[in-house]
mmCIF file of C-alpha atoms in Angstrom:
data_model
loop_
_atom_site.group_PDB
_atom_site.id
_atom_site.type_symbol
_atom_site.label_atom_id
_atom_site.label_comp_id
_atom_site.label_asym_id
_atom_site.label_seq_id
_atom_site.Cartn_x
_atom_site.Cartn_y
_atom_site.Cartn_z
ATOM 1 C CA UNK A 1 80.066 133.201 107.783
ATOM 2 C CA UNK A 2 79.301 129.505 107.517
ATOM 3 C CA UNK A 3 79.481 127.504 110.691
ATOM 4 C CA UNK A 4 82.765 125.678 111.137
ATOM 5 C CA UNK A 5 82.183 121.910 111.209
ATOM 6 C CA UNK A 6 82.738 120.263 114.559
ATOM 7 C CA UNK A 7 83.088 123.257 116.864
ATOM 8 C CA UNK A 8 79.504 123.276 118.133
ATOM 9 C CA UNK A 9 79.372 119.825 119.738
ATOM 10 C CA UNK A 10 81.124 117.850 122.442
ATOM 11 C CA UNK A 11 80.909 114.185 121.424
ATOM 12 C CA UNK A 12 84.208 112.989 119.946
ATOM 13 C CA UNK A 13 84.066 111.353 116.529
ATOM 14 C CA UNK A 14 86.485 110.367 113.807
ATOM 15 C CA UNK A 15 86.285 110.089 110.047
ATOM 16 C CA UNK A 16 87.919 110.844 106.729
ATOM 17 C CA UNK A 17 87.359 114.328 105.337
ATOM 18 C CA UNK A 18 88.178 116.383 102.258
ATOM 19 C CA UNK A 19 89.950 119.626 103.126
ATOM 20 C CA UNK A 20 89.673 121.443 99.783
ATOM 21 C CA UNK A 21 88.547 121.142 96.152
ATOM 22 C CA UNK A 22 91.178 118.529 95.413
ATOM 23 C CA UNK A 23 88.770 116.114 97.048
ATOM 24 C CA UNK A 24 91.595 114.196 98.697
ATOM 25 C CA UNK A 25 90.330 112.529 101.873
ATOM 26 C CA UNK A 26 92.376 112.097 105.038
ATOM 27 C CA UNK A 27 91.809 111.282 108.742
ATOM 28 C CA UNK A 28 89.873 113.920 110.653
ATOM 29 C CA UNK A 29 88.949 114.312 114.313
ATOM 30 C CA UNK A 30 85.669 116.162 114.857
ATOM 31 C CA UNK A 31 82.599 116.150 117.119
ATOM 32 C CA UNK A 32 78.965 115.121 116.913
ATOM 33 C CA UNK A 33 76.065 116.407 118.979
ATOM 34 C CA UNK A 34 74.983 114.533 122.069
ATOM 35 C CA UNK A 35 71.962 112.258 121.627
ATOM 36 C CA UNK A 36 68.843 114.406 121.929
ATOM 37 C CA UNK A 37 65.488 113.156 123.179
ATOM 38 C CA UNK A 38 64.364 112.109 119.680
ATOM 39 C CA UNK A 39 67.823 111.214 118.350
ATOM 40 C CA UNK A 40 69.379 107.880 117.518
ATOM 41 C CA UNK A 41 73.151 107.429 117.848
ATOM 42 C CA UNK A 42 74.487 104.899 115.347
ATOM 43 C CA UNK A 43 77.808 103.102 115.175
ATOM 44 C CA UNK A 44 78.642 103.149 111.470
ATOM 45 C CA UNK A 45 79.722 99.745 110.177
ATOM 46 C CA UNK A 46 79.508 100.244 106.409
ATOM 47 C CA UNK A 47 79.135 103.222 104.079
ATOM 48 C CA UNK A 48 78.683 103.138 100.324
ATOM 49 C CA UNK A 49 80.444 105.530 97.972
ATOM 50 C CA UNK A 50 78.045 107.440 95.730
ATOM 51 C CA UNK A 51 79.078 109.440 92.656
ATOM 52 C CA UNK A 52 77.546 112.433 94.442
ATOM 53 C CA UNK A 53 80.261 112.108 97.089
ATOM 54 C CA UNK A 54 82.875 112.684 94.406
ATOM 55 C CA UNK A 55 81.085 115.756 93.030
ATOM 56 C CA UNK A 56 80.592 117.352 96.439
ATOM 57 C CA UNK A 57 84.099 116.839 97.831
ATOM 58 C CA UNK A 58 85.404 118.545 94.675
ATOM 59 C CA UNK A 59 82.827 121.367 94.768
ATOM 60 C CA UNK A 60 81.614 120.382 91.295
ATOM 61 C CA UNK A 61 78.040 121.482 92.071
ATOM 62 C CA UNK A 62 78.841 124.653 93.974
ATOM 63 C CA UNK A 63 81.178 125.681 96.766
ATOM 64 C CA UNK A 64 81.357 123.046 99.506
ATOM 65 C CA UNK A 65 82.194 123.788 103.132
ATOM 66 C CA UNK A 66 85.425 122.150 104.278
ATOM 67 C CA UNK A 67 86.462 120.035 106.093
ATOM 68 C CA UNK A 68 83.792 117.770 104.635
ATOM 69 C CA UNK A 69 83.066 114.131 105.481
ATOM 70 C CA UNK A 70 80.951 112.565 102.686
ATOM 71 C CA UNK A 71 78.789 109.456 102.788
ATOM 72 C CA UNK A 72 75.008 109.034 102.647
ATOM 73 C CA UNK A 73 74.720 105.267 102.262
ATOM 74 C CA UNK A 74 75.145 104.432 105.927
ATOM 75 C CA UNK A 75 74.499 101.084 107.629
ATOM 76 C CA UNK A 76 75.210 100.302 111.233
ATOM 77 C CA UNK A 77 73.927 99.542 114.709
ATOM 78 C CA UNK A 78 72.055 101.672 117.230
ATOM 79 C CA UNK A 79 74.207 102.368 120.305
ATOM 80 C CA UNK A 80 72.032 104.949 122.082
ATOM 81 C CA UNK A 81 68.517 106.382 121.820
ATOM 82 C CA UNK A 82 66.922 109.517 123.230
ATOM 83 C CA UNK A 83 64.236 109.424 125.904
ATOM 84 C CA UNK A 84 61.374 109.983 123.437
ATOM 85 C CA UNK A 85 62.531 107.646 120.664
ATOM 86 C CA UNK A 86 59.884 105.074 119.728
ATOM 87 C CA UNK A 87 60.963 103.574 116.390
ATOM 88 C CA UNK A 88 64.364 102.169 117.309
ATOM 89 C CA UNK A 89 66.228 100.591 120.220
ATOM 90 C CA UNK A 90 69.826 99.838 121.126
ATOM 91 C CA UNK A 91 71.168 96.971 119.045
ATOM 92 C CA UNK A 92 68.871 97.533 116.063
ATOM 93 C CA UNK A 93 70.306 97.278 112.541
ATOM 94 C CA UNK A 94 69.628 100.601 110.868
ATOM 95 C CA UNK A 95 70.586 102.849 107.997
ATOM 96 C CA UNK A 96 70.693 106.522 107.072
ATOM 97 C CA UNK A 97 70.326 107.758 103.519
ATOM 98 C CA UNK A 98 70.596 111.128 101.822
ATOM 99 C CA UNK A 99 68.726 113.306 104.327
ATOM 100 C CA UNK A 100 68.666 113.778 108.086
ATOM 101 C CA UNK A 101 65.854 116.304 108.558
ATOM 102 C CA UNK A 102 63.119 118.378 106.904
ATOM 103 C CA UNK A 103 60.508 120.924 107.969
ATOM 104 C CA UNK A 104 57.924 118.176 108.852
ATOM 105 C CA UNK A 105 55.002 120.523 108.152
ATOM 106 C CA UNK A 106 54.826 121.282 104.417
ATOM 107 C CA UNK A 107 52.663 119.376 101.937
ATOM 108 C CA UNK A 108 55.593 117.232 100.807
ATOM 109 C CA UNK A 109 56.435 116.207 104.362
ATOM 110 C CA UNK A 110 52.793 115.492 105.172
ATOM 111 C CA UNK A 111 52.665 113.202 102.112
ATOM 112 C CA UNK A 112 55.802 111.273 103.192
ATOM 113 C CA UNK A 113 57.862 112.991 100.509
ATOM 114 C CA UNK A 114 60.470 114.606 102.730
ATOM 115 C CA UNK A 115 62.899 114.416 99.818
ATOM 116 C CA UNK A 116 60.909 117.171 98.077
ATOM 117 C CA UNK A 117 60.681 119.468 101.100
ATOM 118 C CA UNK A 118 62.332 122.828 100.372
ATOM 119 C CA UNK A 119 63.999 122.660 103.791
ATOM 120 C CA UNK A 120 65.421 119.158 103.554
ATOM 121 C CA UNK A 121 68.748 118.862 105.373
ATOM 122 C CA UNK A 122 71.192 116.626 103.545
ATOM 123 C CA UNK A 123 73.311 114.082 105.389
ATOM 124 C CA UNK A 124 76.537 115.938 104.745
ATOM 125 C CA UNK A 125 77.618 119.390 103.650
ATOM 126 C CA UNK A 126 74.372 121.116 104.706
ATOM 127 C CA UNK A 127 73.554 123.571 107.469
ATOM 128 C CA UNK A 128 71.847 121.738 110.322
ATOM 129 C CA UNK A 129 69.160 123.163 112.583
ATOM 130 C CA UNK A 130 71.774 124.351 115.092
ATOM 131 C CA UNK A 131 73.870 126.070 112.415
ATOM 132 C CA UNK A 132 76.597 123.440 112.241
ATOM 133 C CA UNK A 133 77.490 121.660 109.009
ATOM 134 C CA UNK A 134 76.341 118.062 108.688
ATOM 135 C CA UNK A 135 78.999 115.388 108.282
ATOM 136 C CA UNK A 136 78.449 112.050 106.584
ATOM 137 C CA UNK A 137 79.099 108.366 106.998
ATOM 138 C CA UNK A 138 82.801 108.027 106.267
ATOM 139 C CA UNK A 139 82.994 108.207 110.057
ATOM 140 C CA UNK A 140 82.616 106.053 113.144
ATOM 141 C CA UNK A 141 79.406 107.626 114.459
ATOM 142 C CA UNK A 142 76.294 109.492 113.327
ATOM 143 C CA UNK A 143 73.517 111.035 115.410
ATOM 144 C CA UNK A 144 70.215 111.380 113.532
ATOM 145 C CA UNK A 145 66.589 112.188 114.340
ATOM 146 C CA UNK A 146 64.701 108.897 114.622
ATOM 147 C CA UNK A 147 62.311 109.783 111.788
ATOM 148 C CA UNK A 148 65.171 109.666 109.279
ATOM 149 C CA UNK A 149 66.612 106.368 110.491
ATOM 150 C CA UNK A 150 65.626 103.332 108.415
ATOM 151 C CA UNK A 151 65.241 99.811 109.821
ATOM 152 C CA UNK A 152 67.308 97.209 107.986
ATOM 153 C CA UNK A 153 65.595 93.793 107.783
ATOM 154 C CA UNK A 154 67.496 90.963 109.444
ATOM 155 C CA UNK A 155 67.947 88.972 106.242
ATOM 156 C CA UNK A 156 69.478 91.895 104.334
ATOM 157 C CA UNK A 157 73.275 92.023 104.790
ATOM 158 C CA UNK A 158 74.435 95.309 106.313
ATOM 159 C CA UNK A 159 77.155 95.734 103.718
ATOM 160 C CA UNK A 160 74.551 95.551 100.949
ATOM 161 C CA UNK A 161 71.985 97.796 102.622
ATOM 162 C CA UNK A 162 73.837 101.114 102.414
ATOM 163 C CA UNK A 163 73.810 101.527 98.610
ATOM 164 C CA UNK A 164 70.086 100.765 98.560
ATOM 165 C CA UNK A 165 69.480 103.945 100.588
ATOM 166 C CA UNK A 166 70.659 106.054 97.647
ATOM 167 C CA UNK A 167 71.206 104.077 94.448
ATOM 168 C CA UNK A 168 68.358 101.701 95.244
ATOM 169 C CA UNK A 169 65.657 104.203 96.146
ATOM 170 C CA UNK A 170 66.735 106.562 93.335
ATOM 171 C CA UNK A 171 65.533 104.050 90.741
ATOM 172 C CA UNK A 172 62.857 102.210 92.759
ATOM 173 C CA UNK A 173 60.857 105.383 93.381
ATOM 174 C CA UNK A 174 60.443 106.509 89.730
ATOM 175 C CA UNK A 175 59.711 102.977 88.532
ATOM 176 C CA UNK A 176 56.842 102.887 91.028
ATOM 177 C CA UNK A 177 55.626 106.477 90.700
ATOM 178 C CA UNK A 178 55.566 106.587 86.897
ATOM 179 C CA UNK A 179 53.880 103.202 86.620
ATOM 180 C CA UNK A 180 56.658 101.411 84.771
ATOM 181 C CA UNK A 181 56.694 98.652 87.367
ATOM 182 C CA UNK A 182 54.080 96.358 85.804
ATOM 183 C CA UNK A 183 54.515 92.836 84.445
ATOM 184 C CA UNK A 184 54.661 92.805 80.666
ATOM 185 C CA UNK A 185 55.936 96.356 80.214
ATOM 186 C CA UNK A 186 59.173 96.960 78.335
ATOM 187 C CA UNK A 187 61.608 99.146 80.303
ATOM 188 C CA UNK A 188 64.860 100.641 79.082
ATOM 189 C CA UNK A 189 67.757 101.370 81.435
ATOM 190 C CA UNK A 190 70.377 103.839 80.236
ATOM 191 C CA UNK A 191 73.787 103.318 81.809
ATOM 192 C CA UNK A 192 74.978 100.267 83.713
ATOM 193 C CA UNK A 193 76.590 101.674 86.826
ATOM 194 C CA UNK A 194 75.556 101.904 90.461
ATOM 195 C CA UNK A 195 72.080 103.197 89.592
ATOM 196 C CA UNK A 196 71.602 101.317 86.353
ATOM 197 C CA UNK A 197 72.316 97.846 87.643
ATOM 198 C CA UNK A 198 69.774 98.382 90.442
ATOM 199 C CA UNK A 199 67.187 99.619 87.922
ATOM 200 C CA UNK A 200 67.640 96.384 85.968
ATOM 201 C CA UNK A 201 67.196 94.278 89.104
ATOM 202 C CA UNK A 202 64.056 96.106 90.234
ATOM 203 C CA UNK A 203 62.441 96.171 86.796
ATOM 204 C CA UNK A 204 63.017 92.445 86.377
ATOM 205 C CA UNK A 205 61.612 91.771 89.855
ATOM 206 C CA UNK A 206 58.497 93.745 88.876
ATOM 207 C CA UNK A 207 58.036 91.436 85.883
ATOM 208 C CA UNK A 208 59.078 93.847 83.138
ATOM 209 C CA UNK A 209 61.084 93.100 80.035
ATOM 210 C CA UNK A 210 64.344 95.052 80.292
ATOM 211 C CA UNK A 211 66.644 96.490 77.656
ATOM 212 C CA UNK A 212 69.960 97.991 78.749
ATOM 213 C CA UNK A 213 71.175 100.939 76.666
ATOM 214 C CA UNK A 214 74.888 101.703 76.875
ATOM 215 C CA UNK A 215 77.757 103.280 74.974
ATOM 216 C CA UNK A 216 79.900 100.240 75.815
ATOM 217 C CA UNK A 217 79.354 97.076 73.730
ATOM 218 C CA UNK A 218 81.516 95.119 76.166
ATOM 219 C CA UNK A 219 78.811 95.421 78.825
ATOM 220 C CA UNK A 220 76.332 93.301 76.862
ATOM 221 C CA UNK A 221 77.370 89.962 78.341
ATOM 222 C CA UNK A 222 77.281 91.384 81.882
ATOM 223 C CA UNK A 223 73.865 92.952 81.351
ATOM 224 C CA UNK A 224 72.226 89.836 79.964
ATOM 225 C CA UNK A 225 74.030 86.921 81.601
ATOM 226 C CA UNK A 226 74.692 88.387 85.044
ATOM 227 C CA UNK A 227 71.955 90.955 85.624
ATOM 228 C CA UNK A 228 69.226 89.213 83.647
ATOM 229 C CA UNK A 229 68.418 91.911 81.088
ATOM 230 C CA UNK A 230 66.475 90.662 78.073
ATOM 231 C CA UNK A 231 68.283 92.695 75.442
ATOM 232 C CA UNK A 232 71.028 95.251 74.928
ATOM 233 C CA UNK A 233 71.398 98.312 72.715
ATOM 234 C CA UNK A 234 74.607 100.132 71.901
ATOM 235 C CA UNK A 235 73.577 103.781 71.942
ATOM 236 C CA UNK A 236 76.192 104.674 69.336
ATOM 237 C CA UNK A 237 74.921 102.087 66.863
ATOM 238 C CA UNK A 238 72.344 103.730 64.542
ATOM 239 C CA UNK A 239 71.149 100.404 63.136
ATOM 240 C CA UNK A 240 70.380 98.955 66.550
ATOM 241 C CA UNK A 241 68.565 102.117 67.630
ATOM 242 C CA UNK A 242 66.534 102.246 64.414
ATOM 243 C CA UNK A 243 65.412 98.638 64.843
ATOM 244 C CA UNK A 244 64.257 99.345 68.403
ATOM 245 C CA UNK A 245 62.294 102.547 67.724
ATOM 246 C CA UNK A 246 58.927 102.728 69.427
ATOM 247 C CA UNK A 247 59.403 99.590 71.539
ATOM 248 C CA UNK A 248 59.798 100.883 75.113
ATOM 249 C CA UNK A 249 57.079 101.833 77.582
ATOM 250 C CA UNK A 250 59.475 103.684 79.823
ATOM 251 C CA UNK A 251 63.136 104.513 80.265
ATOM 252 C CA UNK A 252 65.164 105.136 83.413
ATOM 253 C CA UNK A 253 68.145 107.300 82.408
ATOM 254 C CA UNK A 254 70.951 107.026 84.976
ATOM 255 C CA UNK A 255 73.750 108.718 83.021
ATOM 256 C CA UNK A 256 75.408 111.670 84.744
ATOM 257 C CA UNK A 257 77.328 112.872 81.669
ATOM 258 C CA UNK A 258 75.874 115.142 78.998
ATOM 259 C CA UNK A 259 74.254 112.974 76.312
ATOM 260 C CA UNK A 260 71.612 113.307 73.561
ATOM 261 C CA UNK A 261 67.987 112.672 74.488
ATOM 262 C CA UNK A 262 66.588 112.376 70.940
ATOM 263 C CA UNK A 263 67.675 108.731 70.423
ATOM 264 C CA UNK A 264 66.065 107.796 73.754
ATOM 265 C CA UNK A 265 62.810 109.575 72.974
ATOM 266 C CA UNK A 266 62.664 107.746 69.654
ATOM 267 C CA UNK A 267 62.839 104.423 71.481
ATOM 268 C CA UNK A 268 59.640 105.185 73.415
ATOM 269 C CA UNK A 269 56.172 104.145 72.384
ATOM 270 C CA UNK A 270 53.468 106.789 72.294
ATOM 271 C CA UNK A 271 52.633 107.777 75.894
ATOM 272 C CA UNK A 272 56.071 106.528 76.952
ATOM 273 C CA UNK A 273 58.035 108.136 79.766
ATOM 274 C CA UNK A 274 61.708 109.059 79.914
ATOM 275 C CA UNK A 275 62.707 109.551 83.562
ATOM 276 C CA UNK A 276 66.082 111.128 84.280
ATOM 277 C CA UNK A 277 67.825 110.268 87.542
ATOM 278 C CA UNK A 278 71.414 111.025 86.536
ATOM 279 C CA UNK A 279 72.623 114.585 87.134
ATOM 280 C CA UNK A 280 74.753 115.990 84.280
ATOM 281 C CA UNK A 281 76.679 119.138 85.192
ATOM 282 C CA UNK A 282 75.447 120.937 82.057
ATOM 283 C CA UNK A 283 71.929 121.324 80.579
ATOM 284 C CA UNK A 284 70.624 118.632 78.247
ATOM 285 C CA UNK A 285 69.038 119.572 74.919
ATOM 286 C CA UNK A 286 65.358 118.617 74.782
ATOM 287 C CA UNK A 287 63.860 118.158 71.294
ATOM 288 C CA UNK A 288 60.131 118.834 71.221
ATOM 289 C CA UNK A 289 58.899 117.051 68.087
ATOM 290 C CA UNK A 290 59.262 113.518 69.527
ATOM 291 C CA UNK A 291 57.168 114.602 72.516
ATOM 292 C CA UNK A 292 54.183 115.301 70.294
ATOM 293 C CA UNK A 293 53.382 111.597 70.411
ATOM 294 C CA UNK A 294 52.361 112.268 74.028
ATOM 295 C CA UNK A 295 55.736 111.176 75.291
ATOM 296 C CA UNK A 296 57.004 112.805 78.466
ATOM 297 C CA UNK A 297 60.312 113.637 80.099
ATOM 298 C CA UNK A 298 60.525 113.747 83.875
ATOM 299 C CA UNK A 299 63.064 113.502 86.674
ATOM 300 C CA UNK A 300 63.123 112.040 90.151
ATOM 301 C CA UNK A 301 65.193 112.459 93.309
ATOM 302 C CA UNK A 302 65.627 109.572 95.798
ATOM 303 C CA UNK A 303 62.417 108.913 97.800
ATOM 304 C CA UNK A 304 60.692 109.696 101.087
ATOM 305 C CA UNK A 305 61.391 107.832 104.306
ATOM 306 C CA UNK A 306 58.240 105.686 104.090
ATOM 307 C CA UNK A 307 58.998 104.600 100.524
ATOM 308 C CA UNK A 308 62.655 103.976 101.360
ATOM 309 C CA UNK A 309 61.588 101.597 104.115
ATOM 310 C CA UNK A 310 59.163 99.942 101.689
ATOM 311 C CA UNK A 311 62.006 99.511 99.206
ATOM 312 C CA UNK A 312 64.321 97.909 101.770
ATOM 313 C CA UNK A 313 61.579 95.523 102.842
ATOM 314 C CA UNK A 314 60.938 94.630 99.185
ATOM 315 C CA UNK A 315 64.652 93.934 98.674
ATOM 316 C CA UNK A 316 64.743 91.689 101.723
ATOM 317 C CA UNK A 317 61.654 89.778 100.598
ATOM 318 C CA UNK A 318 62.851 89.280 97.021
ATOM 319 C CA UNK A 319 66.596 88.918 97.740
ATOM 320 C CA UNK A 320 67.587 92.009 95.757
ATOM 321 C CA UNK A 321 71.043 93.343 96.573
ATOM 322 C CA UNK A 322 73.518 95.651 94.872
ATOM 323 C CA UNK A 323 76.733 94.244 93.470
ATOM 324 C CA UNK A 324 79.424 95.692 95.716
ATOM 325 C CA UNK A 325 83.178 95.823 96.225
ATOM 326 C CA UNK A 326 84.078 96.150 99.905
ATOM 327 C CA UNK A 327 87.150 98.283 100.599
ATOM 328 C CA UNK A 328 89.124 99.491 103.635
ATOM 329 C CA UNK A 329 88.888 103.178 104.440
ATOM 330 C CA UNK A 330 92.501 103.867 103.501
ATOM 331 C CA UNK A 331 91.675 102.786 99.926
ATOM 332 C CA UNK A 332 89.044 105.511 99.566
ATOM 333 C CA UNK A 333 91.125 107.937 97.474
ATOM 334 C CA UNK A 334 92.030 105.169 95.033
ATOM 335 C CA UNK A 335 88.354 104.217 94.913
ATOM 336 C CA UNK A 336 87.467 107.808 93.970
ATOM 337 C CA UNK A 337 89.982 107.698 91.122
ATOM 338 C CA UNK A 338 88.493 104.434 89.921
ATOM 339 C CA UNK A 339 84.993 105.914 90.216
ATOM 340 C CA UNK A 340 85.956 108.679 87.783
ATOM 341 C CA UNK A 341 86.877 105.939 85.295
ATOM 342 C CA UNK A 342 83.689 103.933 86.039
ATOM 343 C CA UNK A 343 85.996 101.141 87.197
ATOM 344 C CA UNK A 344 83.679 99.503 89.725
ATOM 345 C CA UNK A 345 80.971 96.820 89.591
ATOM 346 C CA UNK A 346 78.899 98.472 90.802
ATOM 347 C CA UNK A 347 79.268 100.153 94.182
ATOM 348 C CA UNK A 348 82.190 100.626 96.517
ATOM 349 C CA UNK A 349 81.314 100.040 100.162
ATOM 350 C CA UNK A 350 83.735 101.101 102.895
ATOM 351 C CA UNK A 351 84.161 98.637 105.758
ATOM 352 C CA UNK A 352 84.028 101.338 108.423
ATOM 353 C CA UNK A 353 83.612 99.001 111.391
ATOM 354 C CA UNK A 354 86.778 97.003 110.756
ATOM 355 C CA UNK A 355 89.090 99.520 109.099
ATOM 356 C CA UNK A 356 88.348 103.033 110.427
ATOM 357 C CA UNK A 357 90.724 103.535 113.344
ATOM 358 C CA UNK A 358 91.716 106.823 115.018
ATOM 359 C CA UNK A 359 95.353 105.829 114.542
ATOM 360 C CA UNK A 360 94.935 105.287 110.763
#
């Protein structure tokens, strides 16, 4: 039997939780663990809403354990540290992303790639080391091992930092790892949502030429005039796709719906890379013939703690921030409905510090 959330600990906490597959969130009293010797207790001030939150609260990717508090784009302030904590101190501005622990001893962990550890513990909905179920950032408090707590630079607004810990690192990491972060390269970005708009911003900051690829022609002005993309392709327009064949060095595909890969592979130059970071709920069809031009298809999942810190520091240095809409916590169910319709530019962020009250 799965551990029941909240029964194992004694520190009172409060958040908004889903109770069943409907995904409807409502106020929930629960408990956190006391601050251990290597733990950091954080007062949550802001938490971004990721599309993953929507999938998990509805059990779209497998049976979730309820009650479930989502949220893995957490930004706040340290309120207590354990006796052996060295990285952080009370009052520090910090964040927590998609994971709160790993085995610390495998090859991935040794290479600062905790995100690829087979024993990674996710920020919410996962079994923790003590058998309890982790609860996320739609809450007033989190207690996390210091290794998985990220420092937020002083010149990076807290409300903007949270989405970088998921949406930001999800596109930053593959751009870096697959070498499509060089000046003069031509990078395609498929989809212009929470992930896509960050991919455009990073690629432009790296000096690349950027083409946004979307099913929605009405996003062209936004992509070019607001986000700074160099060009725009409507993925349902055969003439536009034909004219752009063989022009891209790499593509970051952020779309989470099932979609054809052949048109994207045709856009790549020889040796080009298509990197998938969206997570469709059904398999995608992979045509082989286009790959014979030494093109490759890969995927990527967030980033390790060291790289996530590097990414935040880069954002602070180059003034890169997500476009966000700040909402009160009691708007969260409406926000989820809007998220289903892609009605957000480009990330909802819950103002936890000012709007999450035990009486709400």
